[in-house]
């Protein structure tokens, strides 16, 4: 058995204390204005959700009665990625139980992937139903970076342009501070995973004070170089907050910063829709409109609460406040939102199945929160609830099973459906069309859909895989 299988594995959630470093200050101020009183909600979960969430109050009581379980490991321990354990959101007994059970999942996962690699002569297999099934059950950590590079298309781009990253980096170094993004990139370095030991840059000064010095950490130096190179490569985007978190997460899984660069380039330019990260953020707005329409159609009770009982078509130009939260989900691919291993498991699926996975995950979180949202007195309280609920989804295996189950509310969601809605709202924004639109007036070039892995025959692969 390899070291990666036998290692004790804890899944952590980033604590979100650095939230203001990710959302723009204008969004943060907007949230503050919307909150007229301190939001305090307790989750009251529906029976359909309880197989994913835990009864935290009863577990705390049980843990208090059985102190032995809490003493089995150090609460200050970090997970294998360097993040602190999410004890603020999940108690010690739950973390210990998950760690124990998930080790068996990892052993089985590695065994099955080793078999598949052996069948393919040691190479990663081509896209197909079997790979999709295996990816949904998780890619082993030691293969994850290699798999993401291949299935995202990043490896092919890197091999085709072997000197591109070096050239971009040299140009970025020559520009120095004349690069309009250099200062902001440098300023965001110490804000990237500040609680992760691998990204730490706190240095004690002679007077006893602590200073943040990114240059003291080689990983942060790599992060800066990748972001500078990307700002030269994609000037229409340059740099915006969230790219630092995407790149930082990639650096945890790949061997070189060049690989991290090409993963970032492929993710942003091939998987996300156009104008997701530029100044207009039109792609982001359109996808949030699509998500809200799906909530409106599939969970009318939730929609009535988050929209303050407005019709969806009244909100198209003025989306509900919860999109301040859900937009952040999409921009960071759930980094700092869901526990770390849950994020990694989602990315395993995104790079093989495409961007549609983000909609399925988002709708699943709404569905799991449905009972709690409908019970809120103030629609603004949903912002805090949707910030807190994902942090407790520590059991990544059960959550991914739930996301892709045949009974899930998003099981019938297709790329064609997403692109149809995108095109409709894109046309409305560009041409100010009325709220109803005919199929003939819409361009339906689905081959160019963002995040669609064109090796697939659209949505013909069976979704239900847990037999």
XYZ file of C-alpha atoms in Angstrom:
467
model
C 0.000 0.000 0.000
C 1.341 3.411 -0.922
C 2.000 6.177 1.549
C -0.772 8.257 -0.013
C -3.327 5.555 0.831
C -2.280 4.882 4.385
C -1.803 8.504 5.423
C -4.424 9.755 7.840
C -6.573 12.108 5.815
C -8.509 15.005 7.314
C -10.682 17.273 5.201
C -10.673 20.908 6.105
C -12.726 23.970 5.376
C -11.059 27.338 4.898
C -12.485 29.537 7.655
C -13.564 32.418 5.433
C -12.015 35.019 7.740
C -10.419 36.510 4.625
C -13.732 36.965 2.845
C -13.243 40.652 2.238
C -10.029 39.899 0.361
C -12.011 37.903 -2.189
C -15.170 39.909 -2.641
C -14.679 43.415 -3.874
C -15.126 46.125 -1.278
C -18.234 47.354 -3.072
C -19.917 43.970 -2.650
C -18.928 43.793 0.986
C -20.365 47.245 1.611
C -23.519 46.226 -0.183
C -23.887 43.202 2.069
C -23.403 45.389 5.137
C -26.101 47.762 3.933
C -28.495 44.894 3.363
C -27.940 43.492 6.838
C -29.835 45.770 9.211
C -29.455 43.471 12.146
C -27.161 40.644 13.165
C -28.153 37.501 11.359
C -28.442 34.462 13.548
C -29.957 31.343 12.083
C -30.009 27.781 13.220
C -30.253 25.118 10.552
C -33.434 23.123 10.606
C -32.939 20.491 7.989
C -35.512 18.568 6.057
C -35.490 14.793 6.172
C -34.241 14.638 2.590
C -31.086 16.505 3.592
C -30.076 14.683 6.736
C -28.019 12.015 4.971
C -25.476 14.716 4.106
C -25.611 17.018 7.125
C -24.943 16.042 10.722
C -26.963 16.758 13.881
C -24.278 18.957 15.361
C -25.950 19.706 18.684
C -26.485 16.044 19.510
C -22.937 15.253 18.418
C -21.562 17.966 20.694
C -23.489 16.450 23.571
C -22.258 12.981 22.684
C -18.724 14.288 22.368
C -18.949 15.891 25.789
C -20.061 12.603 27.311
C -17.253 10.741 25.591
C -14.104 12.821 25.915
C -11.997 9.855 24.815
C -13.029 10.348 21.199
C -11.849 13.968 21.232
C -8.490 13.057 22.740
C -7.636 10.672 19.916
C -6.089 13.428 17.833
C -4.795 16.955 18.127
C -7.433 19.565 17.291
C -4.647 21.827 16.035
C -3.698 19.257 13.400
C -3.809 20.270 9.744
C -4.969 18.273 6.792
C -2.645 16.893 4.124
C -2.923 20.141 2.130
C -1.823 22.378 5.023
C -5.243 23.757 5.992
C -6.502 23.892 9.557
C -9.245 21.484 10.534
C -12.684 23.166 10.328
C -13.503 22.785 14.008
C -15.468 26.034 13.879
C -18.064 24.286 11.707
C -17.657 20.546 12.373
C -16.925 19.076 15.791
C -13.955 16.869 16.568
C -15.920 13.628 16.808
C -17.373 14.114 13.334
C -13.948 14.881 11.878
C -12.439 11.802 13.487
C -15.244 9.574 12.225
C -14.970 10.966 8.699
C -11.196 10.527 8.694
C -11.540 6.916 9.762
C -14.185 6.053 7.178
C -12.657 8.029 4.318
C -9.358 6.183 4.567
C -11.164 3.062 3.363
C -12.651 5.051 0.481
C -9.178 6.249 -0.510
C -7.748 2.730 -0.432
C -10.525 1.431 -2.676
C -10.208 4.498 -4.904
C -6.470 3.984 -5.425
C -6.912 0.249 -6.080
C -9.496 0.855 -8.815
C -7.439 3.605 -10.469
C -4.309 1.418 -10.432
C -6.295 -1.289 -12.205
C -7.540 1.173 -14.815
C -4.049 2.559 -15.407
C -2.678 -0.973 -15.801
C -5.322 -1.658 -18.444
C -4.167 1.483 -20.292
C -0.464 0.669 -20.169
C 0.225 3.107 -17.336
C -1.380 6.029 -19.166
C -4.452 7.958 -18.141
C -7.496 6.614 -20.008
C -9.361 8.557 -22.701
C -12.658 10.241 -21.912
C -15.475 7.767 -21.585
C -18.211 6.456 -19.319
C -15.823 4.457 -17.161
C -13.546 7.439 -16.545
C -16.558 9.602 -15.706
C -17.732 7.015 -13.202
C -14.314 6.733 -11.592
C -13.839 10.515 -11.442
C -17.122 10.936 -9.616
C -15.805 8.534 -7.004
C -12.630 10.606 -6.720
C -9.207 10.781 -8.355
C -6.365 9.652 -6.031
C -4.417 12.593 -4.690
C -1.108 11.536 -6.259
C -2.780 11.360 -9.711
C -4.964 14.434 -9.373
C -2.582 17.027 -10.807
C -1.661 14.791 -13.721
C -5.338 14.059 -14.459
C -6.416 17.696 -14.244
C -3.647 18.687 -16.652
C -4.675 16.077 -19.201
C -8.446 16.368 -19.103
C -8.539 20.163 -18.897
C -6.458 20.369 -22.064
C -3.673 22.192 -20.211
C -1.067 19.484 -20.892
C -1.723 19.592 -24.640
C -1.350 23.389 -24.674
C 1.852 23.226 -22.643
C 3.374 20.619 -24.942
C 2.388 22.631 -28.028
C 3.942 25.844 -26.653
C 6.920 24.660 -24.590
C 8.550 28.099 -24.271
C 5.433 30.211 -23.858
C 5.438 30.412 -20.059
C 9.131 31.307 -19.938
C 8.623 34.029 -22.547
C 5.641 35.495 -20.715
C 7.502 35.456 -17.429
C 10.512 37.221 -18.929
C 8.237 39.910 -20.335
C 6.506 40.311 -16.988
C 9.838 40.687 -15.217
C 10.949 43.295 -17.749
C 7.767 45.287 -17.222
C 8.133 45.210 -13.463
C 5.876 47.766 -11.793
C 4.838 49.184 -15.159
C 2.514 46.173 -15.370
C -0.765 47.727 -14.173
C -1.652 44.517 -12.307
C 1.686 43.930 -10.560
C 0.928 45.951 -7.446
C -2.494 44.385 -6.858
C -1.123 40.885 -7.432
C 1.643 41.443 -4.908
C -0.789 42.914 -2.402
C -3.022 39.842 -2.628
C -0.243 37.287 -2.079
C -0.373 37.192 1.723
C -4.184 37.095 1.551
C -4.125 33.818 -0.354
C -4.905 30.993 2.083
C -3.409 32.879 5.079
C -4.253 30.004 7.446
C -2.559 27.393 5.280
C 0.895 26.447 6.568
C 2.246 26.080 3.030
C 1.294 29.659 2.154
C 2.340 31.246 5.427
C 4.574 34.314 5.155
C 4.471 35.718 8.681
C 7.953 36.685 9.863
C 8.761 37.831 13.381
C 10.611 41.142 13.441
C 13.430 42.119 15.867
C 10.956 44.175 17.908
C 8.715 41.134 18.351
C 6.050 42.208 15.844
C 4.847 40.007 13.000
C 5.211 41.144 9.388
C 3.741 39.539 6.260
C 6.617 39.051 3.799
C 5.498 37.053 0.727
C 9.093 36.865 -0.551
C 9.907 34.611 2.409
C 7.729 31.811 0.987
C 8.801 30.126 -2.314
C 5.231 28.981 -2.985
C 3.955 32.558 -2.825
C 6.772 33.601 -5.167
C 5.584 30.942 -7.631
C 2.026 32.194 -7.218
C 3.116 35.740 -8.065
C 5.040 34.644 -11.162
C 2.096 32.628 -12.498
C -0.324 35.510 -11.997
C 2.040 38.008 -13.626
C 2.542 35.713 -16.631
C -1.229 35.237 -16.936
C -1.809 39.011 -16.847
C 0.443 39.305 -19.911
C -1.045 36.269 -21.652
C -4.683 37.363 -21.195
C -4.672 41.178 -21.160
C -8.454 41.303 -21.577
C -8.586 39.900 -18.042
C -5.252 40.897 -16.557
C -5.895 40.074 -12.932
C -8.851 39.999 -10.590
C -9.359 38.611 -7.128
C -10.227 34.898 -7.147
C -7.510 34.122 -9.717
C -5.052 34.010 -6.809
C -7.126 31.331 -5.093
C -7.542 29.279 -8.267
C -3.794 29.402 -8.905
C -2.897 28.715 -5.279
C -5.107 25.633 -5.284
C -3.506 24.389 -8.508
C -0.048 24.775 -6.956
C -1.045 22.318 -4.234
C -1.535 19.565 -6.811
C 0.945 20.070 -9.649
C 4.738 19.772 -9.736
C 5.713 23.033 -11.425
C 4.455 26.586 -11.662
C 4.367 26.215 -15.458
C 1.774 23.456 -15.026
C -0.186 25.715 -12.658
C -0.095 28.484 -15.279
C -1.523 26.281 -18.022
C -4.195 24.898 -15.685
C -5.220 28.464 -14.880
C -5.194 29.447 -18.552
C -7.293 26.460 -19.595
C -9.745 26.800 -16.729
C -10.368 30.509 -17.238
C -10.407 30.555 -21.051
C -11.896 27.139 -21.866
C -14.188 26.216 -18.988
C -15.581 29.541 -17.816
C -17.898 31.538 -20.099
C -16.537 34.627 -21.837
C -16.288 37.869 -19.854
C -16.360 36.051 -16.524
C -13.304 37.849 -15.151
C -13.037 41.032 -17.202
C -14.199 44.451 -16.015
C -17.735 43.944 -17.309
C -18.178 40.522 -15.663
C -21.068 39.970 -18.090
C -20.410 36.236 -18.178
C -20.676 36.083 -14.415
C -23.946 38.043 -14.405
C -25.448 35.826 -17.099
C -24.567 32.615 -15.266
C -26.030 33.971 -12.033
C -29.216 34.818 -13.926
C -29.309 31.252 -15.274
C -28.804 29.850 -11.752
C -31.581 32.033 -10.322
C -33.954 30.971 -13.094
C -33.235 27.318 -12.276
C -33.945 27.968 -8.590
C -37.156 29.777 -9.590
C -38.331 26.797 -11.662
C -37.146 23.926 -9.467
C -37.578 25.356 -5.941
C -40.390 27.941 -5.988
C -40.507 28.113 -2.189
C -36.816 28.995 -2.017
C -37.225 31.531 -4.814
C -40.126 33.269 -3.055
C -37.977 33.710 0.023
C -34.715 34.871 -1.570
C -36.516 37.189 -4.015
C -38.804 38.661 -1.377
C -41.798 37.257 -3.293
C -40.969 38.948 -6.594
C -41.507 37.203 -9.940
C -38.305 36.020 -11.598
C -38.764 38.283 -14.607
C -38.967 41.279 -12.295
C -35.507 40.366 -11.000
C -33.612 39.810 -14.248
C -32.105 43.307 -14.125
C -31.886 43.328 -10.337
C -30.895 39.866 -9.119
C -31.605 38.801 -5.505
C -28.937 39.642 -2.891
C -27.972 35.951 -2.532
C -26.169 36.213 -5.873
C -23.476 38.146 -4.001
C -22.741 34.774 -2.382
C -23.440 32.402 -5.254
C -21.367 34.481 -7.677
C -18.411 33.894 -5.372
C -19.117 30.129 -5.559
C -18.660 30.180 -9.333
C -15.733 32.607 -9.497
C -13.621 30.441 -7.190
C -15.004 27.011 -8.141
C -16.106 26.708 -4.481
C -12.670 27.380 -2.968
C -13.093 28.821 0.550
C -16.751 27.826 0.318
C -16.757 24.043 0.672
C -14.280 21.897 2.656
C -11.035 21.368 0.789
C -11.426 17.721 -0.190
C -14.999 18.391 -1.281
C -13.661 21.140 -3.573
C -11.042 18.770 -5.001
C -13.688 16.098 -5.651
C -15.828 18.663 -7.502
C -12.858 19.720 -9.630
C -12.225 16.044 -10.489
C -15.648 16.087 -12.147
C -15.442 19.584 -13.657
C -12.296 18.826 -15.664
C -13.863 15.680 -17.113
C -17.554 16.621 -17.402
C -17.302 20.387 -17.733
C -18.785 23.536 -16.267
C -22.275 22.071 -15.895
C -21.065 20.456 -12.676
C -20.958 23.872 -10.974
C -24.672 24.364 -11.574
C -25.425 20.893 -10.232
C -23.412 21.534 -7.078
C -24.986 24.962 -6.531
C -28.519 23.626 -6.979
C -27.713 20.777 -4.578
C -26.651 23.236 -1.880
C -29.885 25.176 -2.367
C -31.895 21.965 -2.166
C -30.151 20.841 1.021
C -30.889 24.269 2.492
C -34.464 24.449 1.199
C -36.250 23.835 4.497
C -34.019 26.289 6.359
C -34.336 29.035 3.735
C -38.117 28.751 3.609
C -38.213 29.113 7.393
C -36.306 32.401 7.462
C -38.143 35.546 8.501
C -36.031 37.933 6.412
C -34.881 37.147 2.861
C -31.549 38.846 3.623
C -30.827 36.149 6.215
C -30.340 33.706 3.342
C -26.949 35.307 2.646
C -25.550 34.200 5.997
C -27.177 30.786 5.774
C -25.718 30.091 2.339
C -22.293 31.167 3.572
C -22.422 28.738 6.495
C -24.173 25.640 5.132
C -21.442 24.621 2.613
C -18.720 24.715 5.283
C -20.358 21.766 7.041
C -20.358 19.484 3.984
C -17.233 17.689 5.160
C -18.318 14.238 3.947
C -17.276 14.790 0.342
C -18.095 11.231 -0.684
C -21.740 11.392 0.376
C -22.130 14.899 -0.995
C -20.838 13.970 -4.464
C -23.101 10.940 -4.488
C -26.010 13.235 -3.665
C -25.070 15.738 -6.407
C -25.077 13.037 -9.101
C -27.912 10.853 -7.821
C -30.841 10.203 -10.136
C -33.161 11.744 -7.552
C -31.231 15.007 -7.396
C -33.119 18.100 -8.452
C -30.531 18.813 -11.174
C -30.305 15.302 -12.626
C -31.956 16.390 -15.890
C -29.817 19.506 -16.386
C -27.996 19.449 -19.743
C -25.416 21.604 -21.498
C -28.018 22.398 -24.152
C -30.355 23.723 -21.475
C -27.639 25.865 -19.862
C -26.495 27.290 -23.197
C -30.062 28.000 -24.302
C -30.609 30.048 -21.131
C -27.255 31.784 -21.460
C -28.032 32.779 -25.029
C -31.475 34.064 -24.061
C -30.120 36.312 -21.315
C -27.142 37.366 -23.417
C -29.527 38.471 -26.163
C -31.689 40.297 -23.645
C -28.693 42.221 -22.383
C -27.454 43.088 -25.867
C -30.716 43.721 -27.672
C -33.138 44.525 -24.822
C -35.504 41.822 -25.973
C -38.793 41.194 -24.097
C -38.951 38.542 -21.400
C -40.313 35.901 -23.778
C -38.135 34.846 -26.686
C -38.636 32.325 -29.468
C -36.252 29.547 -30.330
C -35.775 30.916 -33.871
C -34.362 34.187 -32.547
C -31.643 32.466 -30.549
C -28.235 31.406 -31.794
C -27.667 27.791 -30.739
C -24.039 27.015 -31.492
C -23.633 24.506 -28.667
C -20.243 23.340 -29.880
C -18.745 26.515 -28.440
C -20.409 26.198 -25.036
C -18.102 27.213 -22.221
C -16.930 24.258 -20.206
C -18.175 21.627 -22.647
C -15.576 18.940 -23.151
C -16.131 18.360 -26.849
C -14.983 14.734 -26.676
C -18.344 13.923 -25.101
C -21.394 13.387 -27.274
C -23.127 16.171 -25.322
C -25.230 14.600 -22.522
C -25.553 11.016 -23.706
C -23.569 9.507 -20.836
C -25.645 7.900 -18.118
C -25.696 10.166 -15.046
C -26.637 7.597 -12.401
C -23.460 5.684 -11.615
C -23.762 4.581 -7.996
C -25.296 1.165 -8.389
